[in-house]
Structures are given as structure tokens and as C-alpha cells.
Amino acid sequence: MTIRSAPRVLAAATAALLTLGGLAACSDDAPAGADPDRVDVVAAFYPLQFLAERIGGDAVRVTNLAKPGAEPHDLELNPRQVGQVSDADLIVYLKGFQPAVDEAVDQNGGDRGFDVAGVQPLRDAAAGGHEHEGEAGHEEKTGGKDPHVWLDPTRLATIGDRLAERLGTADPDRAADFTARARTLRAELGQLDADYAQGLKTCQRREIVVSHTAFGYLAERYQLEQVGITGLTPDTEPAPQRLAEVAREAREHRATTIFFETLVSPKVAETVAREVGAKTAVLDPIEGGPAGGDYLSAMRANLQTLRTALDCS
């Protein structure tokens, strides 16, 4: 190589590095803030991702911290995800649900955190349904509150309205668009609520026996009674006396179906079902994201499952 050719080699190398940098910026792992034309939103888990994408439309770039199909309760953040929280324009999360996300927002979120629990006050974990001895441990972990607020469509609609306002603050030029999309989503959620109310209006039974008590908001909204094998923590191992107690209640209520979840082993539900001569079925809390479709289709699948299990006319 001659000394004269060195500048050309250096220029070529620099161009290659710039090209690689541009490709990296366009990848899915690009840091939040990489697109100046969109609001970079970090969502803590699926239902909040659904809200942000529906209300934000093409004006937002949404990153979900929880992998699809993974249990979001015990999410641990890697350094890249902590960086995404630090760089985001808006962090949509539910305080008390995922401790690692709470910590990241406290340390790196500044005033960019949007806590949906501050929009809709959470139910006490012991409110309604059946709470039993031995469930105090998981209640303490959540501060005695039930985080599964998204399973009441009317509450989710209100959270969506407030999220639209917050997005409008981040991007005032598109505030009207966010409000319009939130209004459209509210109408869809309102129809879903009406379908649930009508679909569960006349049923032979009102009790649902579930693997863990994720369905308190849904039960409260539609006058059902939740009987949980375990409490709010889905992987808690129930004591033998608890299994016996649930089996006794299932017989008393003539339950024909014991519900389990897609992200949790069905073994405990199957044990109770065998004991009482019932079958099992999936009732999806939707926190890890549906296998197909979206929140609305997953909720409608849940409605059909409930109608069948409760013998609704």
C-alpha cells in the first residue's frame, strides 16, 4: 500500500462503519429515542403494549420488556432493557406488579413513568371471592393489591384515555390523533363489556374455580365468584389442605370445569378436577400476550369458555 492510498482506505472504512451504524439503528434492538419522528414507549408487559400500540398508532415505537409467552410477574431486566427504560420517552408500567421494572423506573425513569395503578385504584387482594389461610405471602408481595386491572374492559378504557393524554404531552402535534384512537378503543371495549354482561347474564353457576386468583376484576364486574387454588402468585405450590378445601367448594358449587392458565402448569388444576370429576379448560389472564390475535380476541375467547363452563343460556 502506498502512503497516497491511505486516505482513500480510511474513508472507505469510515463509510463502512457509518453504514453498519445505520443498520444497527434500524434494528429491533435500537435504543429508545432512535426515531425522532415517533414517541418511544416502553411497555412493561402485554396489555400495556396493546394499549400503547392501539392509541399511539404509527406515531409511537413500542418496546415490550416481557417476552411474548413468558410469565411477566418475575421479569428480570438485562442491561439492554435497563437502557431502553433510561432512553424511552414514556414508560408504561404497573407499580407493584414487576419489582425489577419498578426499580428501573425509580432509578432511571425520571418523570417519564406512567403508572397505570395511579389511574385506576387497585382492588384489595382479599376483596370478593374466596381468600384463605396460607395466601398471605403473595398478598404481602403485592402490598395486598390485585394488579390484574386490565381484565375489566371498562377500567382498561379509562387507563387508555389517560394514556392518550400522556402521549399528547409527549407529542403535542399528534394529541388529537391519540385522543381519537383512545375514543375508538373505548367504543370497542364498551362493546366487549356489553357482550360479557349479556353473555354471563343467565348462567346455571356463578362460581369459577381458577388456578390462581387473577380474575378478581372480571368476577367483580360480571357478578361472578372466584375460588382460587392459589393466590396472586401463579407458581405458588398449594398446601394439601388447600387442595382439599377447593375440592370441597367445587363439589358444593357443582363446578364442571377447573380453570388453568397458558403460562402455568395445569397439574394442580388437573388434580382438583380429578378429585371432583370435572374437566379442565384454559382461562387466559392475557398478561403474557395471547397465542394469536390480540387482547380483544383473547377476552372473547375467555367469554366463550366461561359461558360453556357455567352453562349460560
PDB file of C-alpha atoms in Angstrom:
ATOM      1  CA  MET A   1       0.000   0.000   0.000  1.00  0.00           C
ATOM      2  CA  THR A   2       1.340   3.434  -0.861  1.00  0.00           C
ATOM      3  CA  ILE A   3       1.077   6.355   1.507  1.00  0.00           C
ATOM      4  CA  ARG A   4      -1.151   8.178  -1.013  1.00  0.00           C
ATOM      5  CA  SER A   5      -3.830   5.435  -0.878  1.00  0.00           C
ATOM      6  CA  ALA A   6      -4.188   5.613   2.923  1.00  0.00           C
ATOM      7  CA  PRO A   7      -6.797   8.454   2.918  1.00  0.00           C
ATOM      8  CA  ARG A   8      -8.972   6.504   0.481  1.00  0.00           C
ATOM      9  CA  VAL A   9      -8.742   3.366   2.663  1.00  0.00           C
ATOM     10  CA  LEU A  10      -9.591   5.400   5.741  1.00  0.00           C
ATOM     11  CA  ALA A  11     -12.595   6.986   4.006  1.00  0.00           C
ATOM     12  CA  ALA A  12     -13.872   3.587   2.880  1.00  0.00           C
ATOM     13  CA  ALA A  13     -13.516   2.173   6.368  1.00  0.00           C
ATOM     14  CA  THR A  14     -15.339   5.165   7.846  1.00  0.00           C
ATOM     15  CA  ALA A  15     -18.194   4.784   5.345  1.00  0.00           C
ATOM     16  CA  ALA A  16     -18.488   1.091   6.201  1.00  0.00           C
ATOM     17  CA  LEU A  17     -18.715   1.882   9.901  1.00  0.00           C
ATOM     18  CA  LEU A  18     -21.378   4.513   9.259  1.00  0.00           C
ATOM     19  CA  THR A  19     -23.359   2.028   7.174  1.00  0.00           C
ATOM     20  CA  LEU A  20     -23.190  -0.569   9.944  1.00  0.00           C
ATOM     21  CA  GLY A  21     -24.243   2.071  12.432  1.00  0.00           C
ATOM     22  CA  GLY A  22     -27.247   2.968  10.278  1.00  0.00           C
ATOM     23  CA  LEU A  23     -28.286  -0.683  10.023  1.00  0.00           C
ATOM     24  CA  ALA A  24     -27.973  -1.124  13.765  1.00  0.00           C
ATOM     25  CA  ALA A  25     -30.146   1.929  14.381  1.00  0.00           C
ATOM     26  CA  CYS A  26     -32.874   0.390  12.237  1.00  0.00           C
ATOM     27  CA  SER A  27     -32.836  -2.968  14.034  1.00  0.00           C
ATOM     28  CA  ASP A  28     -35.349  -4.068  16.646  1.00  0.00           C
ATOM     29  CA  ASP A  29     -32.640  -3.675  19.290  1.00  0.00           C
ATOM     30  CA  ALA A  30     -32.157   0.001  18.518  1.00  0.00           C
ATOM     31  CA  PRO A  31     -32.188   2.075  21.691  1.00  0.00           C
ATOM     32  CA  ALA A  32     -35.284   4.003  22.617  1.00  0.00           C
ATOM     33  CA  GLY A  33     -35.081   7.519  21.251  1.00  0.00           C
ATOM     34  CA  ALA A  34     -33.554   6.331  17.944  1.00  0.00           C
ATOM     35  CA  ASP A  35     -36.501   7.545  15.855  1.00  0.00           C
ATOM     36  CA  PRO A  36     -37.038  11.289  16.213  1.00  0.00           C
ATOM     37  CA  ASP A  37     -40.395  11.117  14.384  1.00  0.00           C
ATOM     38  CA  ARG A  38     -42.026   8.739  16.866  1.00  0.00           C
ATOM     39  CA  VAL A  39     -42.603   8.649  20.607  1.00  0.00           C
ATOM     40  CA  ASP A  40     -40.522   5.817  22.052  1.00  0.00           C
ATOM     41  CA  VAL A  41     -42.659   3.916  24.543  1.00  0.00           C
ATOM     42  CA  VAL A  42     -41.515   1.098  26.793  1.00  0.00           C
ATOM     43  CA  ALA A  43     -44.383  -1.135  27.975  1.00  0.00           C
ATOM     44  CA  ALA A  44     -43.825  -3.406  30.955  1.00  0.00           C
ATOM     45  CA  PHE A  45     -45.998  -6.296  29.705  1.00  0.00           C
ATOM     46  CA  TYR A  46     -48.528  -7.218  27.020  1.00  0.00           C
ATOM     47  CA  PRO A  47     -51.831  -5.469  27.946  1.00  0.00           C
ATOM     48  CA  LEU A  48     -49.928  -2.189  28.271  1.00  0.00           C
ATOM     49  CA  GLN A  49     -48.222  -2.822  24.929  1.00  0.00           C
ATOM     50  CA  PHE A  50     -51.668  -3.380  23.398  1.00  0.00           C
ATOM     51  CA  LEU A  51     -52.903  -0.053  24.767  1.00  0.00           C
ATOM     52  CA  ALA A  52     -49.839   1.888  23.646  1.00  0.00           C
ATOM     53  CA  GLU A  53     -49.919   0.459  20.117  1.00  0.00           C
ATOM     54  CA  ARG A  54     -53.645   0.958  19.644  1.00  0.00           C
ATOM     55  CA  ILE A  55     -53.646   4.526  20.950  1.00  0.00           C
ATOM     56  CA  GLY A  56     -50.263   5.549  19.592  1.00  0.00           C
ATOM     57  CA  GLY A  57     -50.643   4.087  16.128  1.00  0.00           C
ATOM     58  CA  ASP A  58     -47.788   4.855  13.775  1.00  0.00           C
ATOM     59  CA  ALA A  59     -46.752   7.815  15.935  1.00  0.00           C
ATOM     60  CA  VAL A  60     -45.161   5.520  18.549  1.00  0.00           C
ATOM     61  CA  ARG A  61     -42.492   2.858  18.708  1.00  0.00           C
ATOM     62  CA  VAL A  62     -43.402   0.369  21.443  1.00  0.00           C
ATOM     63  CA  THR A  63     -40.955  -1.978  23.149  1.00  0.00           C
ATOM     64  CA  ASN A  64     -42.366  -4.696  25.422  1.00  0.00           C
ATOM     65  CA  LEU A  65     -39.996  -5.609  28.267  1.00  0.00           C
ATOM     66  CA  ALA A  66     -41.655  -9.018  28.745  1.00  0.00           C
ATOM     67  CA  LYS A  67     -41.079 -11.617  26.058  1.00  0.00           C
ATOM     68  CA  PRO A  68     -44.244 -12.959  24.379  1.00  0.00           C
ATOM     69  CA  GLY A  69     -45.476 -16.085  26.117  1.00  0.00           C
ATOM     70  CA  ALA A  70     -43.267 -15.536  29.166  1.00  0.00           C
ATOM     71  CA  GLU A  71     -44.523 -15.102  32.719  1.00  0.00           C
ATOM     72  CA  PRO A  72     -44.206 -11.338  33.399  1.00  0.00           C
ATOM     73  CA  HIS A  73     -44.569 -11.430  37.212  1.00  0.00           C
ATOM     74  CA  ASP A  74     -40.930 -12.345  37.853  1.00  0.00           C
ATOM     75  CA  LEU A  75     -39.337 -10.434  34.965  1.00  0.00           C
ATOM     76  CA  GLU A  76     -35.644  -9.667  35.393  1.00  0.00           C
ATOM     77  CA  LEU A  77     -34.178  -6.893  33.234  1.00  0.00           C
ATOM     78  CA  ASN A  78     -30.905  -7.231  31.358  1.00  0.00           C
ATOM     79  CA  PRO A  79     -28.631  -4.204  30.842  1.00  0.00           C
ATOM     80  CA  ARG A  80     -30.045  -3.538  27.360  1.00  0.00           C
ATOM     81  CA  GLN A  81     -33.575  -3.362  28.772  1.00  0.00           C
ATOM     82  CA  VAL A  82     -32.470  -1.042  31.561  1.00  0.00           C
ATOM     83  CA  GLY A  83     -31.010   1.147  28.823  1.00  0.00           C
ATOM     84  CA  GLN A  84     -34.339   1.100  26.993  1.00  0.00           C
ATOM     85  CA  VAL A  85     -36.059   2.323  30.156  1.00  0.00           C
ATOM     86  CA  SER A  86     -33.466   5.062  30.527  1.00  0.00           C
ATOM     87  CA  ASP A  87     -33.824   6.238  26.911  1.00  0.00           C
ATOM     88  CA  ALA A  88     -37.615   5.977  26.495  1.00  0.00           C
ATOM     89  CA  ASP A  89     -39.853   8.990  26.099  1.00  0.00           C
ATOM     90  CA  LEU A  90     -42.558   7.210  28.110  1.00  0.00           C
ATOM     91  CA  ILE A  91     -42.543   4.104  30.329  1.00  0.00           C
ATOM     92  CA  VAL A  92     -45.946   2.463  30.810  1.00  0.00           C
ATOM     93  CA  TYR A  93     -45.938   0.119  33.795  1.00  0.00           C
ATOM     94  CA  LEU A  94     -47.992  -1.069  36.774  1.00  0.00           C
ATOM     95  CA  LYS A  95     -46.263  -0.398  40.057  1.00  0.00           C
ATOM     96  CA  GLY A  96     -46.145  -3.418  42.339  1.00  0.00           C
ATOM     97  CA  PHE A  97     -46.541  -5.989  39.566  1.00  0.00           C
ATOM     98  CA  GLN A  98     -42.921  -6.327  38.411  1.00  0.00           C
ATOM     99  CA  PRO A  99     -40.352  -5.289  41.050  1.00  0.00           C
ATOM    100  CA  ALA A 100     -37.477  -5.136  38.554  1.00  0.00           C
ATOM    101  CA  VAL A 101     -39.405  -2.670  36.379  1.00  0.00           C
ATOM    102  CA  ASP A 102     -40.339  -0.590  39.432  1.00  0.00           C
ATOM    103  CA  GLU A 103     -36.660  -0.374  40.374  1.00  0.00           C
ATOM    104  CA  ALA A 104     -35.585   0.575  36.853  1.00  0.00           C
ATOM    105  CA  VAL A 105     -38.215   3.322  36.669  1.00  0.00           C
ATOM    106  CA  ASP A 106     -37.273   4.637  40.124  1.00  0.00           C
ATOM    107  CA  GLN A 107     -33.590   4.756  39.224  1.00  0.00           C
ATOM    108  CA  ASN A 108     -33.674   5.690  35.541  1.00  0.00           C
ATOM    109  CA  GLY A 109     -37.194   6.767  34.590  1.00  0.00           C
ATOM    110  CA  GLY A 110     -37.213  10.307  35.881  1.00  0.00           C
ATOM    111  CA  ASP A 111     -40.630  11.851  35.271  1.00  0.00           C
ATOM    112  CA  ARG A 112     -41.268   9.666  32.215  1.00  0.00           C
ATOM    113  CA  GLY A 113     -43.015   6.858  34.086  1.00  0.00           C
ATOM    114  CA  PHE A 114     -46.759   6.356  33.594  1.00  0.00           C
ATOM    115  CA  ASP A 115     -48.064   4.127  36.394  1.00  0.00           C
ATOM    116  CA  VAL A 116     -51.455   2.746  35.389  1.00  0.00           C
ATOM    117  CA  ALA A 117     -52.162   1.858  39.019  1.00  0.00           C
ATOM    118  CA  GLY A 118     -52.354   5.589  39.618  1.00  0.00           C
ATOM    119  CA  VAL A 119     -55.200   5.872  37.095  1.00  0.00           C
ATOM    120  CA  GLN A 120     -57.411   3.070  38.380  1.00  0.00           C
ATOM    121  CA  PRO A 121     -57.129   2.276  42.119  1.00  0.00           C
ATOM    122  CA  LEU A 122     -56.356  -1.408  42.556  1.00  0.00           C
ATOM    123  CA  ARG A 123     -58.654  -3.847  44.349  1.00  0.00           C
ATOM    124  CA  ASP A 124     -57.607  -5.300  47.664  1.00  0.00           C
ATOM    125  CA  ALA A 125     -56.390  -8.826  47.062  1.00  0.00           C
ATOM    126  CA  ALA A 126     -58.894 -10.106  49.613  1.00  0.00           C
ATOM    127  CA  ALA A 127     -61.878  -8.224  48.164  1.00  0.00           C
ATOM    128  CA  GLY A 128     -64.611 -10.533  46.920  1.00  0.00           C
ATOM    129  CA  GLY A 129     -64.333 -14.180  46.080  1.00  0.00           C
ATOM    130  CA  HIS A 130     -62.655 -16.630  48.457  1.00  0.00           C
ATOM    131  CA  GLU A 131     -59.403 -15.824  50.240  1.00  0.00           C
ATOM    132  CA  HIS A 132     -57.979 -18.468  52.518  1.00  0.00           C
ATOM    133  CA  GLU A 133     -55.360 -19.182  55.116  1.00  0.00           C
ATOM    134  CA  GLY A 134     -51.934 -19.596  53.561  1.00  0.00           C
ATOM    135  CA  GLU A 135     -52.416 -16.922  50.885  1.00  0.00           C
ATOM    136  CA  ALA A 136     -50.959 -14.042  52.927  1.00  0.00           C
ATOM    137  CA  GLY A 137     -47.473 -14.476  51.488  1.00  0.00           C
ATOM    138  CA  HIS A 138     -48.311 -13.378  47.969  1.00  0.00           C
ATOM    139  CA  GLU A 139     -50.568 -10.598  49.243  1.00  0.00           C
ATOM    140  CA  GLU A 140     -47.602  -9.140  51.109  1.00  0.00           C
ATOM    141  CA  LYS A 141     -45.510  -9.240  47.931  1.00  0.00           C
ATOM    142  CA  THR A 142     -48.055  -7.112  46.100  1.00  0.00           C
ATOM    143  CA  GLY A 143     -48.864  -4.832  49.015  1.00  0.00           C
ATOM    144  CA  GLY A 144     -52.201  -6.594  49.397  1.00  0.00           C
ATOM    145  CA  LYS A 145     -53.405  -5.359  45.986  1.00  0.00           C
ATOM    146  CA  ASP A 146     -54.596  -7.257  42.930  1.00  0.00           C
ATOM    147  CA  PRO A 147     -52.742  -5.954  39.837  1.00  0.00           C
ATOM    148  CA  HIS A 148     -54.876  -7.638  37.123  1.00  0.00           C
ATOM    149  CA  VAL A 149     -56.869  -4.484  36.394  1.00  0.00           C
ATOM    150  CA  TRP A 150     -56.849  -4.999  32.606  1.00  0.00           C
ATOM    151  CA  LEU A 151     -59.340  -7.883  32.897  1.00  0.00           C
ATOM    152  CA  ASP A 152     -62.126  -5.330  33.415  1.00  0.00           C
ATOM    153  CA  PRO A 153     -62.571  -3.711  29.967  1.00  0.00           C
ATOM    154  CA  THR A 154     -64.131  -0.568  31.458  1.00  0.00           C
ATOM    155  CA  ARG A 155     -61.118   0.043  33.673  1.00  0.00           C
ATOM    156  CA  LEU A 156     -58.769  -0.572  30.746  1.00  0.00           C
ATOM    157  CA  ALA A 157     -60.697   2.015  28.706  1.00  0.00           C
ATOM    158  CA  THR A 158     -60.138   4.645  31.398  1.00  0.00           C
ATOM    159  CA  ILE A 159     -56.438   3.817  31.504  1.00  0.00           C
ATOM    160  CA  GLY A 160     -56.392   4.235  27.726  1.00  0.00           C
ATOM    161  CA  ASP A 161     -57.933   7.699  27.996  1.00  0.00           C
ATOM    162  CA  ARG A 162     -55.251   8.807  30.445  1.00  0.00           C
ATOM    163  CA  LEU A 163     -52.505   7.244  28.312  1.00  0.00           C
ATOM    164  CA  ALA A 164     -53.731   9.272  25.327  1.00  0.00           C
ATOM    165  CA  GLU A 165     -53.369  12.439  27.397  1.00  0.00           C
ATOM    166  CA  ARG A 166     -49.851  11.477  28.424  1.00  0.00           C
ATOM    167  CA  LEU A 167     -48.860  10.704  24.834  1.00  0.00           C
ATOM    168  CA  GLY A 168     -50.309  14.067  23.834  1.00  0.00           C
ATOM    169  CA  THR A 169     -47.984  15.738  26.320  1.00  0.00           C
ATOM    170  CA  ALA A 170     -45.023  13.902  24.779  1.00  0.00           C
ATOM    171  CA  ASP A 171     -46.096  14.771  21.217  1.00  0.00           C
ATOM    172  CA  PRO A 172     -48.498  17.768  21.237  1.00  0.00           C
ATOM    173  CA  ASP A 173     -48.754  17.872  17.431  1.00  0.00           C
ATOM    174  CA  ARG A 174     -50.459  14.476  17.453  1.00  0.00           C
ATOM    175  CA  ALA A 175     -52.506  14.897  20.630  1.00  0.00           C
ATOM    176  CA  ALA A 176     -55.799  14.947  18.721  1.00  0.00           C
ATOM    177  CA  ASP A 177     -54.885  11.697  16.962  1.00  0.00           C
ATOM    178  CA  PHE A 178     -54.152   9.984  20.272  1.00  0.00           C
ATOM    179  CA  THR A 179     -57.458  11.173  21.695  1.00  0.00           C
ATOM    180  CA  ALA A 180     -59.360   9.932  18.634  1.00  0.00           C
ATOM    181  CA  ARG A 181     -57.744   6.493  18.810  1.00  0.00           C
ATOM    182  CA  ALA A 182     -58.487   6.241  22.525  1.00  0.00           C
ATOM    183  CA  ARG A 183     -62.118   7.103  21.802  1.00  0.00           C
ATOM    184  CA  THR A 184     -62.279   4.350  19.164  1.00  0.00           C
ATOM    185  CA  LEU A 185     -60.720   1.844  21.548  1.00  0.00           C
ATOM    186  CA  ARG A 186     -63.117   2.864  24.311  1.00  0.00           C
ATOM    187  CA  ALA A 187     -66.029   2.063  21.993  1.00  0.00           C
ATOM    188  CA  GLU A 188     -64.586  -1.381  21.240  1.00  0.00           C
ATOM    189  CA  LEU A 189     -64.007  -2.072  24.923  1.00  0.00           C
ATOM    190  CA  GLY A 190     -67.514  -0.856  25.666  1.00  0.00           C
ATOM    191  CA  GLN A 191     -68.906  -3.391  23.202  1.00  0.00           C
ATOM    192  CA  LEU A 192     -66.768  -6.099  24.798  1.00  0.00           C
ATOM    193  CA  ASP A 193     -68.148  -5.144  28.208  1.00  0.00           C
ATOM    194  CA  ALA A 194     -71.721  -5.301  26.884  1.00  0.00           C
ATOM    195  CA  ASP A 195     -71.062  -8.718  25.345  1.00  0.00           C
ATOM    196  CA  TYR A 196     -69.742 -10.020  28.680  1.00  0.00           C
ATOM    197  CA  ALA A 197     -72.686  -8.602  30.610  1.00  0.00           C
ATOM    198  CA  GLN A 198     -75.177 -10.160  28.210  1.00  0.00           C
ATOM    199  CA  GLY A 199     -73.283 -13.414  27.767  1.00  0.00           C
ATOM    200  CA  LEU A 200     -72.947 -14.044  31.509  1.00  0.00           C
ATOM    201  CA  LYS A 201     -76.349 -12.688  32.496  1.00  0.00           C
ATOM    202  CA  THR A 202     -78.149 -16.030  32.768  1.00  0.00           C
ATOM    203  CA  CYS A 203     -75.917 -18.911  33.862  1.00  0.00           C
ATOM    204  CA  GLN A 204     -76.508 -22.058  35.902  1.00  0.00           C
ATOM    205  CA  ARG A 205     -73.489 -21.257  38.074  1.00  0.00           C
ATOM    206  CA  ARG A 206     -71.645 -18.065  39.093  1.00  0.00           C
ATOM    207  CA  GLU A 207     -68.518 -19.607  40.673  1.00  0.00           C
ATOM    208  CA  ILE A 208     -65.250 -20.011  38.756  1.00  0.00           C
ATOM    209  CA  VAL A 209     -62.543 -22.280  40.209  1.00  0.00           C
ATOM    210  CA  VAL A 210     -59.187 -20.965  38.961  1.00  0.00           C
ATOM    211  CA  SER A 211     -55.561 -21.988  39.383  1.00  0.00           C
ATOM    212  CA  HIS A 212     -54.647 -18.543  40.738  1.00  0.00           C
ATOM    213  CA  THR A 213     -56.721 -15.525  41.654  1.00  0.00           C
ATOM    214  CA  ALA A 214     -56.057 -13.363  38.600  1.00  0.00           C
ATOM    215  CA  PHE A 215     -59.718 -12.841  37.762  1.00  0.00           C
ATOM    216  CA  GLY A 216     -60.984 -10.685  40.619  1.00  0.00           C
ATOM    217  CA  TYR A 217     -61.720  -7.655  38.419  1.00  0.00           C
ATOM    218  CA  LEU A 218     -63.556  -9.754  35.862  1.00  0.00           C
ATOM    219  CA  ALA A 219     -65.529 -11.534  38.592  1.00  0.00           C
ATOM    220  CA  GLU A 220     -66.424  -8.261  40.283  1.00  0.00           C
ATOM    221  CA  ARG A 221     -67.571  -6.647  37.028  1.00  0.00           C
ATOM    222  CA  TYR A 222     -69.803  -9.535  35.935  1.00  0.00           C
ATOM    223  CA  GLN A 223     -71.086 -10.775  39.314  1.00  0.00           C
ATOM    224  CA  LEU A 224     -69.071 -13.988  39.385  1.00  0.00           C
ATOM    225  CA  GLU A 225     -67.395 -15.572  42.402  1.00  0.00           C
ATOM    226  CA  GLN A 226     -63.734 -16.532  42.123  1.00  0.00           C
ATOM    227  CA  VAL A 227     -62.405 -19.567  44.007  1.00  0.00           C
ATOM    228  CA  GLY A 228     -58.615 -19.706  43.753  1.00  0.00           C
ATOM    229  CA  ILE A 229     -56.484 -22.801  44.242  1.00  0.00           C
ATOM    230  CA  THR A 230     -53.568 -20.446  44.895  1.00  0.00           C
ATOM    231  CA  GLY A 231     -53.426 -16.698  45.313  1.00  0.00           C
ATOM    232  CA  LEU A 232     -51.983 -13.907  43.182  1.00  0.00           C
ATOM    233  CA  THR A 233     -48.621 -15.601  42.616  1.00  0.00           C
ATOM    234  CA  PRO A 234     -49.221 -18.190  39.878  1.00  0.00           C
ATOM    235  CA  ASP A 235     -46.348 -20.551  40.723  1.00  0.00           C
ATOM    236  CA  THR A 236     -47.184 -20.895  44.433  1.00  0.00           C
ATOM    237  CA  GLU A 237     -47.490 -24.527  45.488  1.00  0.00           C
ATOM    238  CA  PRO A 238     -50.793 -25.018  47.330  1.00  0.00           C
ATOM    239  CA  ALA A 239     -50.823 -26.910  50.612  1.00  0.00           C
ATOM    240  CA  PRO A 240     -52.676 -30.261  50.662  1.00  0.00           C
ATOM    241  CA  GLN A 241     -55.333 -28.818  52.951  1.00  0.00           C
ATOM    242  CA  ARG A 242     -55.932 -26.023  50.435  1.00  0.00           C
ATOM    243  CA  LEU A 243     -56.445 -28.531  47.639  1.00  0.00           C
ATOM    244  CA  ALA A 244     -58.928 -30.411  49.795  1.00  0.00           C
ATOM    245  CA  GLU A 245     -60.767 -27.198  50.614  1.00  0.00           C
ATOM    246  CA  VAL A 246     -61.030 -26.164  46.955  1.00  0.00           C
ATOM    247  CA  ALA A 247     -62.268 -29.636  46.034  1.00  0.00           C
ATOM    248  CA  ARG A 248     -64.956 -29.372  48.701  1.00  0.00           C
ATOM    249  CA  GLU A 249     -66.061 -25.946  47.412  1.00  0.00           C
ATOM    250  CA  ALA A 250     -66.042 -27.173  43.810  1.00  0.00           C
ATOM    251  CA  ARG A 251     -68.380 -30.004  44.779  1.00  0.00           C
ATOM    252  CA  GLU A 252     -70.645 -27.637  46.709  1.00  0.00           C
ATOM    253  CA  HIS A 253     -70.923 -25.342  43.680  1.00  0.00           C
ATOM    254  CA  ARG A 254     -71.222 -28.307  41.285  1.00  0.00           C
ATOM    255  CA  ALA A 255     -68.346 -26.975  39.227  1.00  0.00           C
ATOM    256  CA  THR A 256     -67.881 -28.831  35.966  1.00  0.00           C
ATOM    257  CA  THR A 257     -64.665 -27.046  34.961  1.00  0.00           C
ATOM    258  CA  ILE A 258     -61.425 -26.186  36.769  1.00  0.00           C
ATOM    259  CA  PHE A 259     -59.534 -23.406  35.000  1.00  0.00           C
ATOM    260  CA  PHE A 260     -55.790 -23.177  34.467  1.00  0.00           C
ATOM    261  CA  GLU A 261     -53.605 -20.728  32.533  1.00  0.00           C
ATOM    262  CA  THR A 262     -51.431 -20.921  29.469  1.00  0.00           C
ATOM    263  CA  LEU A 263     -48.251 -19.846  31.315  1.00  0.00           C
ATOM    264  CA  VAL A 264     -48.695 -22.097  34.355  1.00  0.00           C
ATOM    265  CA  SER A 265     -48.531 -25.880  34.668  1.00  0.00           C
ATOM    266  CA  PRO A 266     -52.027 -27.428  34.627  1.00  0.00           C
ATOM    267  CA  LYS A 267     -51.071 -30.161  37.120  1.00  0.00           C
ATOM    268  CA  VAL A 268     -52.693 -28.571  40.176  1.00  0.00           C
ATOM    269  CA  ALA A 269     -55.919 -27.828  38.288  1.00  0.00           C
ATOM    270  CA  GLU A 270     -55.909 -31.371  36.926  1.00  0.00           C
ATOM    271  CA  THR A 271     -55.507 -32.749  40.454  1.00  0.00           C
ATOM    272  CA  VAL A 272     -58.589 -30.884  41.669  1.00  0.00           C
ATOM    273  CA  ALA A 273     -60.526 -31.788  38.525  1.00  0.00           C
ATOM    274  CA  ARG A 274     -59.846 -35.498  39.013  1.00  0.00           C
ATOM    275  CA  GLU A 275     -60.890 -35.252  42.639  1.00  0.00           C
ATOM    276  CA  VAL A 276     -64.295 -33.759  41.813  1.00  0.00           C
ATOM    277  CA  GLY A 277     -64.932 -35.386  38.443  1.00  0.00           C
ATOM    278  CA  ALA A 278     -64.611 -32.138  36.477  1.00  0.00           C
ATOM    279  CA  LYS A 279     -62.745 -31.239  33.297  1.00  0.00           C
ATOM    280  CA  THR A 280     -60.119 -28.523  32.815  1.00  0.00           C
ATOM    281  CA  ALA A 281     -60.036 -25.546  30.479  1.00  0.00           C
ATOM    282  CA  VAL A 282     -57.819 -22.530  29.829  1.00  0.00           C
ATOM    283  CA  LEU A 283     -58.868 -19.124  31.161  1.00  0.00           C
ATOM    284  CA  ASP A 284     -56.263 -16.666  29.951  1.00  0.00           C
ATOM    285  CA  PRO A 285     -55.223 -13.706  32.147  1.00  0.00           C
ATOM    286  CA  ILE A 286     -53.594 -12.283  28.982  1.00  0.00           C
ATOM    287  CA  GLU A 287     -50.641 -10.866  30.908  1.00  0.00           C
ATOM    288  CA  GLY A 288     -48.079 -12.706  28.751  1.00  0.00           C
ATOM    289  CA  GLY A 289     -49.864 -11.959  25.495  1.00  0.00           C
ATOM    290  CA  PRO A 290     -52.286 -14.181  23.553  1.00  0.00           C
ATOM    291  CA  ALA A 291     -51.017 -17.047  21.407  1.00  0.00           C
ATOM    292  CA  GLY A 292     -52.750 -15.394  18.452  1.00  0.00           C
ATOM    293  CA  GLY A 293     -54.837 -12.300  17.892  1.00  0.00           C
ATOM    294  CA  ASP A 294     -54.878  -9.554  20.489  1.00  0.00           C
ATOM    295  CA  TYR A 295     -56.387  -8.545  23.832  1.00  0.00           C
ATOM    296  CA  LEU A 296     -59.886  -8.241  22.383  1.00  0.00           C
ATOM    297  CA  SER A 297     -59.888 -11.680  20.737  1.00  0.00           C
ATOM    298  CA  ALA A 298     -58.394 -13.283  23.863  1.00  0.00           C
ATOM    299  CA  MET A 299     -61.103 -11.734  26.033  1.00  0.00           C
ATOM    300  CA  ARG A 300     -63.790 -13.008  23.670  1.00  0.00           C
ATOM    301  CA  ALA A 301     -62.273 -16.485  23.809  1.00  0.00           C
ATOM    302  CA  ASN A 302     -62.422 -16.261  27.611  1.00  0.00           C
ATOM    303  CA  LEU A 303     -66.083 -15.272  27.411  1.00  0.00           C
ATOM    304  CA  GLN A 304     -66.959 -18.310  25.327  1.00  0.00           C
ATOM    305  CA  THR A 305     -65.016 -20.553  27.715  1.00  0.00           C
ATOM    306  CA  LEU A 306     -66.891 -19.119  30.696  1.00  0.00           C
ATOM    307  CA  ARG A 307     -70.284 -19.472  29.004  1.00  0.00           C
ATOM    308  CA  THR A 308     -69.608 -23.135  28.312  1.00  0.00           C
ATOM    309  CA  ALA A 309     -68.268 -23.875  31.799  1.00  0.00           C
ATOM    310  CA  LEU A 310     -71.073 -22.043  33.612  1.00  0.00           C
ATOM    311  CA  ASP A 311     -73.896 -23.333  31.397  1.00  0.00           C
ATOM    312  CA  CYS A 312     -75.039 -19.885  30.319  1.00  0.00           C
ATOM    313  CA  SER A 313     -78.082 -19.548  28.125  1.00  0.00           C
TER     314      SER A 313
END
